[in-house]
mmCIF file of C-alpha atoms and ligand atoms in Angstrom:
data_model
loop_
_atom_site.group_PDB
_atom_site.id
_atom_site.type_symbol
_atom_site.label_atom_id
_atom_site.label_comp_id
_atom_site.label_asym_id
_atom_site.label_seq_id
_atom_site.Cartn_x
_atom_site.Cartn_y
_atom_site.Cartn_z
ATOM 1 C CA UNK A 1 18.087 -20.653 -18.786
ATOM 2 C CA UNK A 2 14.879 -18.910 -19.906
ATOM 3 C CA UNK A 3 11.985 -19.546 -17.814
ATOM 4 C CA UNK A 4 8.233 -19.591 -19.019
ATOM 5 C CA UNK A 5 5.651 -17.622 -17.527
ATOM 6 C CA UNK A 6 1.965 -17.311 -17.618
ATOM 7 C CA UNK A 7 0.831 -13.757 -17.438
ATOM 8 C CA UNK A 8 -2.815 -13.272 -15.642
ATOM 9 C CA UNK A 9 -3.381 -9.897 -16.353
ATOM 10 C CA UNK A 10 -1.245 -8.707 -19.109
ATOM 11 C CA UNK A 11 -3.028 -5.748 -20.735
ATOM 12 C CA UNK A 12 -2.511 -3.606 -17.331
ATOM 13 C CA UNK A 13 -0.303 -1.523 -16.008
ATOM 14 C CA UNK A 14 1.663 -3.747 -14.116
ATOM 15 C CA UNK A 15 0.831 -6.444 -17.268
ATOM 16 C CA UNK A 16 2.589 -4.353 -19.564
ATOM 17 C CA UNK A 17 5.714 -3.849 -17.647
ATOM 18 C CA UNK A 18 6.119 -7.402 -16.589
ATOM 19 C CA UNK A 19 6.296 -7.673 -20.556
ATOM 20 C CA UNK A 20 8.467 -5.538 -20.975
ATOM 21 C CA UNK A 21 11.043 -7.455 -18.394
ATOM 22 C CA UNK A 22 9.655 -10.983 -19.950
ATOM 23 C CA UNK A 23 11.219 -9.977 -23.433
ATOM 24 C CA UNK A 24 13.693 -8.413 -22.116
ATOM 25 C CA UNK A 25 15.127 -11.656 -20.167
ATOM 26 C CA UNK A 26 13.948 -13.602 -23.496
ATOM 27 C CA UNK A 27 11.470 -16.074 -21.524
ATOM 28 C CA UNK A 28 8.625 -17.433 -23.278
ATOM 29 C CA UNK A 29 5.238 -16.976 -22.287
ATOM 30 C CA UNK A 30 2.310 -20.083 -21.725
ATOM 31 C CA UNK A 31 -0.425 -17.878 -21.412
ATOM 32 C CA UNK A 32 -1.907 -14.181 -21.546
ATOM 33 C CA UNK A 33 -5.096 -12.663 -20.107
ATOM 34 C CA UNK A 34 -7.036 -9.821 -20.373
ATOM 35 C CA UNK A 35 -10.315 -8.389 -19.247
ATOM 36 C CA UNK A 36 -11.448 -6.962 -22.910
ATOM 37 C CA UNK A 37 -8.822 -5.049 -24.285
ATOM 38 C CA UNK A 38 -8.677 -6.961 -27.582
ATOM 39 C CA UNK A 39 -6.529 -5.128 -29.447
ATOM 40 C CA UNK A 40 -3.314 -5.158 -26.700
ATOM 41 C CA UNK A 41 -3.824 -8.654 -26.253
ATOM 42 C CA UNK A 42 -3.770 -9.281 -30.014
ATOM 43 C CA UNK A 43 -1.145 -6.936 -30.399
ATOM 44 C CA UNK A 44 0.559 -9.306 -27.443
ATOM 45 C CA UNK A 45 -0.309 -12.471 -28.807
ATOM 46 C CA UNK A 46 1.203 -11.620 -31.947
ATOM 47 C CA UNK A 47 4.680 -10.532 -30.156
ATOM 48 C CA UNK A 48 5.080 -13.538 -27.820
ATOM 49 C CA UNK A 49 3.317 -16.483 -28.867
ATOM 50 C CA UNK A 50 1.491 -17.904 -26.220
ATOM 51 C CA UNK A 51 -0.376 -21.293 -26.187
ATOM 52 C CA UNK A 52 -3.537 -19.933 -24.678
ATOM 53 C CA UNK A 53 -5.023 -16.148 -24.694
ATOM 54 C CA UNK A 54 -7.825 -15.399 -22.106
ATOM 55 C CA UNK A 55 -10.561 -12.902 -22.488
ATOM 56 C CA UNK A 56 -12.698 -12.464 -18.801
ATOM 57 C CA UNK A 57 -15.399 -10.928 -20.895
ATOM 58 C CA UNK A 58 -16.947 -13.185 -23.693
ATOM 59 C CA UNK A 59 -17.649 -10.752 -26.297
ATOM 60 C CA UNK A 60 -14.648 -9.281 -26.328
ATOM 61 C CA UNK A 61 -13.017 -13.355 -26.282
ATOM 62 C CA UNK A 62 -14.808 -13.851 -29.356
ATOM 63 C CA UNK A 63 -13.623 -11.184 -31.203
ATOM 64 C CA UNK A 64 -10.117 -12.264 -30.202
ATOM 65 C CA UNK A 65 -10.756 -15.477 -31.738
ATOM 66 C CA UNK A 66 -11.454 -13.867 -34.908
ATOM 67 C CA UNK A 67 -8.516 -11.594 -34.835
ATOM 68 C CA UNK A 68 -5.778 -14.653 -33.826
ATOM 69 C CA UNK A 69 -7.607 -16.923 -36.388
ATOM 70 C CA UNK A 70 -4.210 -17.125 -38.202
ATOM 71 C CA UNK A 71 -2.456 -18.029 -35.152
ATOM 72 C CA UNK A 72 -2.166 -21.075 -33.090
ATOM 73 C CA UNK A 73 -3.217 -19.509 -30.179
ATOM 74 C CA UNK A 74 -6.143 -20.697 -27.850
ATOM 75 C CA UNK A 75 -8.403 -18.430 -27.056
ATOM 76 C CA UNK A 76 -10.736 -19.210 -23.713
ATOM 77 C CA UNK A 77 -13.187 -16.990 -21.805
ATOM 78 C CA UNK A 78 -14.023 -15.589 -18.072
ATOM 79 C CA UNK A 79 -13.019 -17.414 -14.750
ATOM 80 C CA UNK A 80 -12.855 -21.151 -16.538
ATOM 81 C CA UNK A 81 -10.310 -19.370 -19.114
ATOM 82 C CA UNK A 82 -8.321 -17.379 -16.619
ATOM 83 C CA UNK A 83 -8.161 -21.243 -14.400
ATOM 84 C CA UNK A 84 -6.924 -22.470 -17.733
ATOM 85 C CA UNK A 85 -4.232 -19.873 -18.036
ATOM 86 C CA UNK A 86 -3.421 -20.681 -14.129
ATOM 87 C CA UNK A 87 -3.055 -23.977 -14.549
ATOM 88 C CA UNK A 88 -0.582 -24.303 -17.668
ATOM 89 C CA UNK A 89 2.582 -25.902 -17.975
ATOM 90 C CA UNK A 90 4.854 -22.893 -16.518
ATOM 91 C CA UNK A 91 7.874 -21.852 -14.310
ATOM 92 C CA UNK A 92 6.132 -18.644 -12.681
ATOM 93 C CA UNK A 93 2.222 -17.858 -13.141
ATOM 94 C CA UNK A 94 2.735 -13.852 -12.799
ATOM 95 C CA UNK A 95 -0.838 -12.364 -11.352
ATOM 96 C CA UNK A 96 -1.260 -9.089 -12.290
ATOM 97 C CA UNK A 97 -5.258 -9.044 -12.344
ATOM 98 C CA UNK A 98 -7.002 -6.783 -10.411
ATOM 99 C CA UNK A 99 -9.025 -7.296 -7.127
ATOM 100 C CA UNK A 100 -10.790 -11.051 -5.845
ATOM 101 C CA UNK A 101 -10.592 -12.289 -9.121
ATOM 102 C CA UNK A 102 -6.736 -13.467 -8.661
ATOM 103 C CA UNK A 103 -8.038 -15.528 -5.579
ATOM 104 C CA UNK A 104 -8.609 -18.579 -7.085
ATOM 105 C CA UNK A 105 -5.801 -18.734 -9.880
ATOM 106 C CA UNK A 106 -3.341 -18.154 -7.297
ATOM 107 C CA UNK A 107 -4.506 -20.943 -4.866
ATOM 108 C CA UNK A 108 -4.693 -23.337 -8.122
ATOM 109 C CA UNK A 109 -1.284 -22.609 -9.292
ATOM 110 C CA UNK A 110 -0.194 -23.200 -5.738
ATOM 111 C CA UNK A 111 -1.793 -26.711 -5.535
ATOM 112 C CA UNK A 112 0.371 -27.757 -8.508
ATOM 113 C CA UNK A 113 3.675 -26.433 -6.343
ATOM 114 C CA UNK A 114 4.268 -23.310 -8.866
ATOM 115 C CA UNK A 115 5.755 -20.304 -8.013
ATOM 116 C CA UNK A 116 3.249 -16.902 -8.106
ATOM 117 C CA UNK A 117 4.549 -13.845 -8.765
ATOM 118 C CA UNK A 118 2.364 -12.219 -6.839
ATOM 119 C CA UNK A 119 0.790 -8.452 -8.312
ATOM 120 C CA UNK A 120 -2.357 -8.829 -6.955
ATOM 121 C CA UNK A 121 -2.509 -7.872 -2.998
ATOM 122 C CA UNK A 122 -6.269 -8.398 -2.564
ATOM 123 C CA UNK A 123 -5.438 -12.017 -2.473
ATOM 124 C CA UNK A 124 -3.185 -12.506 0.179
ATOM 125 C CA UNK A 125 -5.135 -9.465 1.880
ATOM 126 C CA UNK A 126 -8.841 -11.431 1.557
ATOM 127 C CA UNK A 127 -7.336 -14.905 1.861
ATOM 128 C CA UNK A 128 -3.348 -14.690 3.235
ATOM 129 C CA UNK A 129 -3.869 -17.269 5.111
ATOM 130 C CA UNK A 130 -5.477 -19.912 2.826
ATOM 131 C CA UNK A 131 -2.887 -19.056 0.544
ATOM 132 C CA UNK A 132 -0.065 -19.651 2.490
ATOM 133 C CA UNK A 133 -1.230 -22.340 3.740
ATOM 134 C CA UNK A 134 -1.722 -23.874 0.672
ATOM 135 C CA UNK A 135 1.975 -22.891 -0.880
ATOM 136 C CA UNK A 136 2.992 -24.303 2.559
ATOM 137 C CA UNK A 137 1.436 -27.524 1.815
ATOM 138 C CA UNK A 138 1.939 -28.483 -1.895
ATOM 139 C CA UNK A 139 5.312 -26.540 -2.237
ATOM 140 C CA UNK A 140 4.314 -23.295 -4.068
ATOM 141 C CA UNK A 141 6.273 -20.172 -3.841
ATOM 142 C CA UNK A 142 4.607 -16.649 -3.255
ATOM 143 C CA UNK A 143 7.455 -14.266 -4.825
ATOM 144 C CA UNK A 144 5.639 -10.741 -3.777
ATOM 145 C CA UNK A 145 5.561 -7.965 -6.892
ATOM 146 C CA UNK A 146 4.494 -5.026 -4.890
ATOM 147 C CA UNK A 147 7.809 -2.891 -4.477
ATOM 148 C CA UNK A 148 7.435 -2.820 -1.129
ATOM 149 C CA UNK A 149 7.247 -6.478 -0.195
ATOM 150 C CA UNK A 150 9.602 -6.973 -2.647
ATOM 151 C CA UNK A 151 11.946 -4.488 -0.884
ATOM 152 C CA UNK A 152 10.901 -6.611 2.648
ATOM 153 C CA UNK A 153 12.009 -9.550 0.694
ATOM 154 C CA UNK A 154 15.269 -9.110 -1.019
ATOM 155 C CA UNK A 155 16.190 -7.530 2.662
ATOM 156 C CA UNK A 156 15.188 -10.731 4.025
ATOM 157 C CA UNK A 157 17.788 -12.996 1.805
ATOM 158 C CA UNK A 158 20.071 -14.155 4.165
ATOM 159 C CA UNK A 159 18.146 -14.403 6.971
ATOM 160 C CA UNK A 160 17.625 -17.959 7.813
ATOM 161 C CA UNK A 161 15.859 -17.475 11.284
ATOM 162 C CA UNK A 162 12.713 -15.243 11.268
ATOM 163 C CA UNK A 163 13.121 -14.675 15.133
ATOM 164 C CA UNK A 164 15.644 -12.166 14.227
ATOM 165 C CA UNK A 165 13.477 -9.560 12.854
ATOM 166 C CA UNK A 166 12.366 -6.908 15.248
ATOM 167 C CA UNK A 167 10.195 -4.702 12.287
ATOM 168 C CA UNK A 168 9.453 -4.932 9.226
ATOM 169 C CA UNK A 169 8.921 -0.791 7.733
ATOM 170 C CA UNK A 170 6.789 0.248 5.052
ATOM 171 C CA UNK A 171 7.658 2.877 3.085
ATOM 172 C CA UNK A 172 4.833 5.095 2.016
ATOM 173 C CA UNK A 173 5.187 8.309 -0.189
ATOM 174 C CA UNK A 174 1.917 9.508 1.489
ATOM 175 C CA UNK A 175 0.701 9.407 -2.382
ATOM 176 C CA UNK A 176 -1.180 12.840 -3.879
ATOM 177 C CA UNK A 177 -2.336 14.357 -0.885
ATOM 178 C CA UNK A 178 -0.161 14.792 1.761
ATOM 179 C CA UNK A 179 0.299 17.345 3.674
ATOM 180 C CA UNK A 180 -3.597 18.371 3.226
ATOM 181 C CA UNK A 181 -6.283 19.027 5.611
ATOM 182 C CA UNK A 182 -9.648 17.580 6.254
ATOM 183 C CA UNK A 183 -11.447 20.733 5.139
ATOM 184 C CA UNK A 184 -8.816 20.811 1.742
ATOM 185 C CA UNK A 185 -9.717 17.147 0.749
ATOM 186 C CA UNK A 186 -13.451 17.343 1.103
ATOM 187 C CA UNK A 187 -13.193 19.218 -2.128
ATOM 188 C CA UNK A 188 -10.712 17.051 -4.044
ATOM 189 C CA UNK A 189 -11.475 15.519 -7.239
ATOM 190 C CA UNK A 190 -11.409 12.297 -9.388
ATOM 191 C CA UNK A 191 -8.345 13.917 -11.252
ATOM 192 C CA UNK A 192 -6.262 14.952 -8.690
ATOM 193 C CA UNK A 193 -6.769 11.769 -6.691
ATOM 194 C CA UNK A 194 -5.044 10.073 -9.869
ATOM 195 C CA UNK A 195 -2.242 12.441 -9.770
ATOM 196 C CA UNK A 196 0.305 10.817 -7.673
ATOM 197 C CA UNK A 197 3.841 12.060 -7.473
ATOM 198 C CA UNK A 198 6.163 9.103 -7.859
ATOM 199 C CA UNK A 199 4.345 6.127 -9.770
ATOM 200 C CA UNK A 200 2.418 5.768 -12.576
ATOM 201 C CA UNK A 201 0.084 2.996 -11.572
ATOM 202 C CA UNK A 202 -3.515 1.637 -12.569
ATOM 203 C CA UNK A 203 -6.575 4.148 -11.260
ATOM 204 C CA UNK A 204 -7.739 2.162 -8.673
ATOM 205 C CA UNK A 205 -4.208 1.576 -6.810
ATOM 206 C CA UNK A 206 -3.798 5.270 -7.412
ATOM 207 C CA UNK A 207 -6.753 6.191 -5.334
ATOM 208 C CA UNK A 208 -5.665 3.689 -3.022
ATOM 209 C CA UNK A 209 -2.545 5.778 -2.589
ATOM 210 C CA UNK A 210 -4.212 9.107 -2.523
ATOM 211 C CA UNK A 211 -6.797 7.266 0.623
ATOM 212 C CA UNK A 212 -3.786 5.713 2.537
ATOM 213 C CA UNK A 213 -5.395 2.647 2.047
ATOM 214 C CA UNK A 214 -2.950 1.098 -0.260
ATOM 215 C CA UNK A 215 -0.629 0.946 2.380
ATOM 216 C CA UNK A 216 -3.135 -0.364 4.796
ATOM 217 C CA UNK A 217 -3.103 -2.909 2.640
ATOM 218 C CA UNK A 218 -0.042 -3.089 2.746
ATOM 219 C CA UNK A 219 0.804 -4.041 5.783
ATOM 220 C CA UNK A 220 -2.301 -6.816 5.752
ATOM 221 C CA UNK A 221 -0.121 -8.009 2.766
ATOM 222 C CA UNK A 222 2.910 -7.972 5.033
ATOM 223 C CA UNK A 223 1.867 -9.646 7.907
ATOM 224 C CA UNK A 224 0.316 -12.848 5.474
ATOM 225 C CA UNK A 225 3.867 -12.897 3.805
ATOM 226 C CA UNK A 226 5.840 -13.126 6.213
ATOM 227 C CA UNK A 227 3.833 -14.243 9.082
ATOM 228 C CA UNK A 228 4.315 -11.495 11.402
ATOM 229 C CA UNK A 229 2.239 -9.781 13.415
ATOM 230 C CA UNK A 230 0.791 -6.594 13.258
ATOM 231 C CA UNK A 231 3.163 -4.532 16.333
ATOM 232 C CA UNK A 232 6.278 -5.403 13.880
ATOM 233 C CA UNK A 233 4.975 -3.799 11.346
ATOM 234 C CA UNK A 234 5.551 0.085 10.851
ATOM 235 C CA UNK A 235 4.790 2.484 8.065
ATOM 236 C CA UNK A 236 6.943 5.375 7.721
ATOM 237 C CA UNK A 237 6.311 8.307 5.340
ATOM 238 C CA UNK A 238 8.651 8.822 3.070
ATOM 239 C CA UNK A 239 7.851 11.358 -0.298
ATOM 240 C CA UNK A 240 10.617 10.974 -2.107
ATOM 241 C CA UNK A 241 10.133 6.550 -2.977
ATOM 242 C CA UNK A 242 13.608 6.054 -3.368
ATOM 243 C CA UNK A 243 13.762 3.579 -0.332
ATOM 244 C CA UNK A 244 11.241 0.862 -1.273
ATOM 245 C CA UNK A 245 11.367 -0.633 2.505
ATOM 246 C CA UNK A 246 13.192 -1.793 5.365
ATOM 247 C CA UNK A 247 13.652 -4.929 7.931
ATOM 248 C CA UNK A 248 15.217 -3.556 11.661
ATOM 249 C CA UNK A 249 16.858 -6.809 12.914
ATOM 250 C CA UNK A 250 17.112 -7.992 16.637
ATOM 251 C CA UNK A 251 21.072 -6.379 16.733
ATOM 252 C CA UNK A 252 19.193 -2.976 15.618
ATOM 253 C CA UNK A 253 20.825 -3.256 11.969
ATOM 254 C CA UNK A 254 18.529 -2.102 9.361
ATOM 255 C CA UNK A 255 18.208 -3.398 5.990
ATOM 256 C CA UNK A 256 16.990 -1.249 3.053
ATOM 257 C CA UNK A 257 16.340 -1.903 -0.680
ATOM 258 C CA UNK A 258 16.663 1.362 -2.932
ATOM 259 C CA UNK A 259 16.092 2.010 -6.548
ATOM 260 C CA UNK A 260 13.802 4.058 -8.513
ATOM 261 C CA UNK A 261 10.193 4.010 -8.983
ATOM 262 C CA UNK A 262 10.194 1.305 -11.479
ATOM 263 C CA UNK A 263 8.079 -1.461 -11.225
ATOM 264 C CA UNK A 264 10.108 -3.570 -13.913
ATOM 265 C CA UNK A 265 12.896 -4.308 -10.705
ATOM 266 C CA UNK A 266 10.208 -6.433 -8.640
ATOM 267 C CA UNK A 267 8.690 -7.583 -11.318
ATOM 268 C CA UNK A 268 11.910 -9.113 -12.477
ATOM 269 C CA UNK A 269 12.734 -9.944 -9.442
ATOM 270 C CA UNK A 270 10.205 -12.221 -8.526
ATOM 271 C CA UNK A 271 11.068 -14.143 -11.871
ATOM 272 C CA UNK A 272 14.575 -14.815 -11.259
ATOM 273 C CA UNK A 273 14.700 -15.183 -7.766
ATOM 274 C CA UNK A 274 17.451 -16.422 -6.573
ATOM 275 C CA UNK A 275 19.352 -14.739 -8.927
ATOM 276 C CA UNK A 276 20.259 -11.216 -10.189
ATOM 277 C CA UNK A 277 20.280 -10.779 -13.696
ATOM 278 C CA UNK A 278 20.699 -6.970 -15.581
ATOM 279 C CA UNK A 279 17.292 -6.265 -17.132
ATOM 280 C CA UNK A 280 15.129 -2.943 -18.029
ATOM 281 C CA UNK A 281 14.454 -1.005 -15.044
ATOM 282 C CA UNK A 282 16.539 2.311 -14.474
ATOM 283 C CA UNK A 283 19.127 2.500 -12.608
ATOM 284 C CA UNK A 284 19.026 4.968 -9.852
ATOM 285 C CA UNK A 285 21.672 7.584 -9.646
ATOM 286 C CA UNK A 286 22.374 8.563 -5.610
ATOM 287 C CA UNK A 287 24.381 12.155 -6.869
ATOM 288 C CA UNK A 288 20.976 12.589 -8.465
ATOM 289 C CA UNK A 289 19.223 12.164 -5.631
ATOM 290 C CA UNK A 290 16.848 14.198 -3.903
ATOM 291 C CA UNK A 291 17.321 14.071 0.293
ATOM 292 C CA UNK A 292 15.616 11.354 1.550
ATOM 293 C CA UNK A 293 13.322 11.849 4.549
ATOM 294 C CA UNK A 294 10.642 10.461 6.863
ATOM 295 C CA UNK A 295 7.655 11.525 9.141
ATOM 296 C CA UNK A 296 5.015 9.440 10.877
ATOM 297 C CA UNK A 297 1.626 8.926 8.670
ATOM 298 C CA UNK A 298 -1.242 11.178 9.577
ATOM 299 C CA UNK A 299 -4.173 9.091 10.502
ATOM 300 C CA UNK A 300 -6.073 11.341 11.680
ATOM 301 C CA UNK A 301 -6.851 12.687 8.337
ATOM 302 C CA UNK A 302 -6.382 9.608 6.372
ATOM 303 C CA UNK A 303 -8.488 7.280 8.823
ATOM 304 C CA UNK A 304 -8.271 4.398 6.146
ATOM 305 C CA UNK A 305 -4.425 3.554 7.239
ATOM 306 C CA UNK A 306 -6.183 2.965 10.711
ATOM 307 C CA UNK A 307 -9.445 1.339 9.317
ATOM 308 C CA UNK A 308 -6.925 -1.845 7.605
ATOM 309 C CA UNK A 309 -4.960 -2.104 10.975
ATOM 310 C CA UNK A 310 -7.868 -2.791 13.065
ATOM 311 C CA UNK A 311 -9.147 -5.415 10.475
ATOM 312 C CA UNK A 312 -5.525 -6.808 10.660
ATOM 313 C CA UNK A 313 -6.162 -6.833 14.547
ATOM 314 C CA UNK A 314 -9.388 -8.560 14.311
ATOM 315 C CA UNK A 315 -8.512 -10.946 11.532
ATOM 316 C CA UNK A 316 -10.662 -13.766 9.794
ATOM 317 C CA UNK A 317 -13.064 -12.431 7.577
ATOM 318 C CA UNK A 318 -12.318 -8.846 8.624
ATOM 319 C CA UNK A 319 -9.873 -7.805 5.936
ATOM 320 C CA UNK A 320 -12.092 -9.812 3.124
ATOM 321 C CA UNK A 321 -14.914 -7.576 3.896
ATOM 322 C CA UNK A 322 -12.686 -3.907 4.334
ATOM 323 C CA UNK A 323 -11.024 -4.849 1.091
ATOM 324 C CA UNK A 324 -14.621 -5.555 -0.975
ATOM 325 C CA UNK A 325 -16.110 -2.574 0.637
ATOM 326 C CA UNK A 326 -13.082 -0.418 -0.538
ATOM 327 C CA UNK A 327 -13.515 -1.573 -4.255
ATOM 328 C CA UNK A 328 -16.678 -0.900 -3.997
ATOM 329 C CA UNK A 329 -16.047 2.390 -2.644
ATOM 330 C CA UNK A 330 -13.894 3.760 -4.952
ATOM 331 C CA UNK A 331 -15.061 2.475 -8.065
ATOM 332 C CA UNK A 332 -18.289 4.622 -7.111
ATOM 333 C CA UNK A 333 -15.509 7.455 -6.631
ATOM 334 C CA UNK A 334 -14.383 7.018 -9.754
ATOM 335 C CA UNK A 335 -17.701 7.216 -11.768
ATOM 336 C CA UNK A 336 -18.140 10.429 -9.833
ATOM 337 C CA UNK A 337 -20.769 9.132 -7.338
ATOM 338 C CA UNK A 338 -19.515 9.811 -4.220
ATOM 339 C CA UNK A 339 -16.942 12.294 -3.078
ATOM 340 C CA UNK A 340 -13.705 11.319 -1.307
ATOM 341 C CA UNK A 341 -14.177 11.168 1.955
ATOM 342 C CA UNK A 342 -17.308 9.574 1.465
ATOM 343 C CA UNK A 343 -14.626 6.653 0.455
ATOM 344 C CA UNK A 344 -13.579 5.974 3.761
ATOM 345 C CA UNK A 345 -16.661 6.655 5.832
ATOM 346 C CA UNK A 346 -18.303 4.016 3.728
ATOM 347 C CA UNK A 347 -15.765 1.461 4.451
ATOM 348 C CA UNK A 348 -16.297 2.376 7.664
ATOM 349 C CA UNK A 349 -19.873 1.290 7.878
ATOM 350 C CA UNK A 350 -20.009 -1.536 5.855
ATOM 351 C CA UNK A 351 -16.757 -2.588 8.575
ATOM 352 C CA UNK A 352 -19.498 -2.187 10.954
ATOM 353 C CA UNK A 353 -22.263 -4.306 9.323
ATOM 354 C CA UNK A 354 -21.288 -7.626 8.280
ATOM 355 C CA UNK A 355 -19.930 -10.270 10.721
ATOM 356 C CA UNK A 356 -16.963 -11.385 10.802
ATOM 357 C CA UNK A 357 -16.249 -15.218 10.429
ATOM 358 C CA UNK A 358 -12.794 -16.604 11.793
ATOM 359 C CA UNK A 359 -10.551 -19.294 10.542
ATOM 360 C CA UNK A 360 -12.626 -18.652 7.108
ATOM 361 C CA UNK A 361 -13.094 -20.739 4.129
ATOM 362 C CA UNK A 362 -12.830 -19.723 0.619
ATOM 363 C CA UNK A 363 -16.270 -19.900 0.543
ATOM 364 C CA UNK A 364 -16.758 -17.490 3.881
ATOM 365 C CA UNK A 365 -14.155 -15.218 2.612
ATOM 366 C CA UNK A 366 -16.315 -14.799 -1.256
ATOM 367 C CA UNK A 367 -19.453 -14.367 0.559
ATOM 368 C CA UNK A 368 -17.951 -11.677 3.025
ATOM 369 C CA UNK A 369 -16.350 -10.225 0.047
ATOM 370 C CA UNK A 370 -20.136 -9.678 -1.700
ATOM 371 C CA UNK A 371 -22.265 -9.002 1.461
ATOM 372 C CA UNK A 372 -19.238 -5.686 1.788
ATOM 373 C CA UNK A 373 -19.855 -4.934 -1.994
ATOM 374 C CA UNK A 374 -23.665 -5.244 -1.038
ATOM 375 C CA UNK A 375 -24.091 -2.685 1.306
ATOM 376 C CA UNK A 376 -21.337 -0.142 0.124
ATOM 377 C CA UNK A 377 -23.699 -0.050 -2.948
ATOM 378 C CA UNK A 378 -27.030 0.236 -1.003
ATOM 379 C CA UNK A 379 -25.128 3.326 1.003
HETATM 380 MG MG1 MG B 401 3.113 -0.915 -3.169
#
């Protein structure tokens, strides 16, 4: 039967493709959001009908109000509007927004019991623990997007005792610049660092990618999820992103989801859960395949890898105040400001400036978040 879905975060790349997979399955959709790209959401609106559109930037929600004046859509504005959107009538609220923002959606949604489809890893890496907690307590579901969690997770069906899992492995293709040296990527640019060989993702997650940080976030993500801790967690180069990751098991069995590098499987995934259904995303073709291989992850060279494991290691507010200072960081790298090592080396410091608080609230875990974003700007 066709589900409904609110979308948080629907103009984006990961927005667009869960789309894509929504009309694809034919589910309906309660509610769309967008920062201030107007004419996608219109364009949106018009295509699937939703109750309520959301516009984060007010302006930009007015002139959406004008545009769906024919409609019987809703339009609403900023963090009340994107609550709103959270908080409708749905099966799955899908969170594909970008950054902190998605923190407080995803812990309302949970307090009604819903499921989240889960896009937005800055959540569970800022506050995994208050939201697990809280899908713990009122019965929500957090169905991970990310195609590596997801690949964790469909190895995972099956396994009714968690005690059996030795490692979980994250894949990593090692993103743009692999391979490079020190002295090659102090000369890199904005442009390359959005080049990367296997995905076609939103810029930030891109330079994530090209940084190693994404995957240090990655495995923040993973130990939240599935409430392990950080020794059974691995991450494993591997270039070619056909694997999308692993679980080793106690009897030394390991468990592998592969496909290609299209977002549109987890996505739909994480809708339909428990069950398969065909959909949109390309099959992959193993006579087509390139040879798959592995190698360990340099950190020496990409330091930020290392960086999010010691926050792991420390915990509490740690990870809240790594993951501000990296947004920070490489927004700034994107307008050009600083170069992109300088990315790193600021995370580093503001890391080594603000306290950390343990066992935080959401309130501890915002103002960590801000006193990162603070002094990454003053550097
Ligand atoms: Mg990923």
């Amino acid at each position: 039967m066709g589900k409904v879905v609110s979308l948080l975060g629907s103009t984006g790349s990961i927005g667009r493709q869960s789309l894509d997979v929504i009309g694809a399955l034919d589910y309906q959709v309660a509610a769309l959001t967008a920062n201030r790209n107007v004419e996608l959401l219109e364009a949106q609106c018009r295509r699937f009908s939703p109750k309520l559109a959301v516009c984060m930037d007010p302006e930009a929600a007015q002139a959406l109000r004008i545009k769906l004046a024919d409609t019987n859509v809703k339009v609403s504005q900023g963090m009340d509007g994107l609550l709103e959107a959270a908080v409708m009538e749905a099966d799955v609220v899908l969170t594909a927004v970008m950054g902190m923002v998605g923190l407080r959606p995803t812990l309302e949604a949970l307090k009604l019991g819903r499921r989240v489809a889960l896009a937005n890893k800055e959540t569970l890496v800022c506050a995994g623990e208050l939201v697990m907690d809280a899908a713990r307590r009122h019965g929500g579901e957090v169905i991970p997007v990310d195609s590596e969690h997801s690949a964790i997770f469909q190895s995972l069906q099956g396994c009714g005792d968690r005690g059996e899992v030795k490692r979980l492995i994250l894949t990593a293709s090692g993103g743009p610049f692999f391979g490079k040296t020190r002295a090659e990527l102090e000369k890199v640019r904005v442009e390359d660092a959005l080049k990367h060989p296997n995905w076609s993702m939103g810029a930030k997650i891109t330079v994530d990618s090209a940084t190693m940080m994404n995957k240090g976030l990655e495995v923040i993500e993973a130990m939240r999820l599935y409430d392990m801790p950080l020794e059974k967690i691995s991450v494993v180069i591997h270039r070619e992103s056909i694997i999308h990751s692993l679980v080793e098991y106690c009897d030394n069995a390991i468990l592998a989801q592969l496909g290609t590098a299209d977002m549109r499987l987890p996505i739909q995934y994480a809708l339909t859960w428990p069950e398969r259904v065909p959909g949109p995303a390309e099959p992959l073709d193993l006579l087509q395949c390139p040879s798959l291989t592995f190698r360990p992850p340099d950190l020496e060279n990409f330091p930020c890898l290392g960086l999010a494991m010691e926050a792991a290691s420390v915990g509490g507010t740690r990870t809240a105040i790594l993951n501000g200072a990296n947004e920070e960081a490489v927004s700034q790298f994107l307008e050009g400001e600083i170069p992109f090592l300088t990315i790193c080396s600021q995370v580093e410091k503001s890391l080594n400036r603000v306290s950390v608080v343990q066992s935080p609230s959401l309130e501890d875990i915002l103002e960590a978040d801000q006193a990162a974003r603070r002094i990454a700007r003053e550097l």
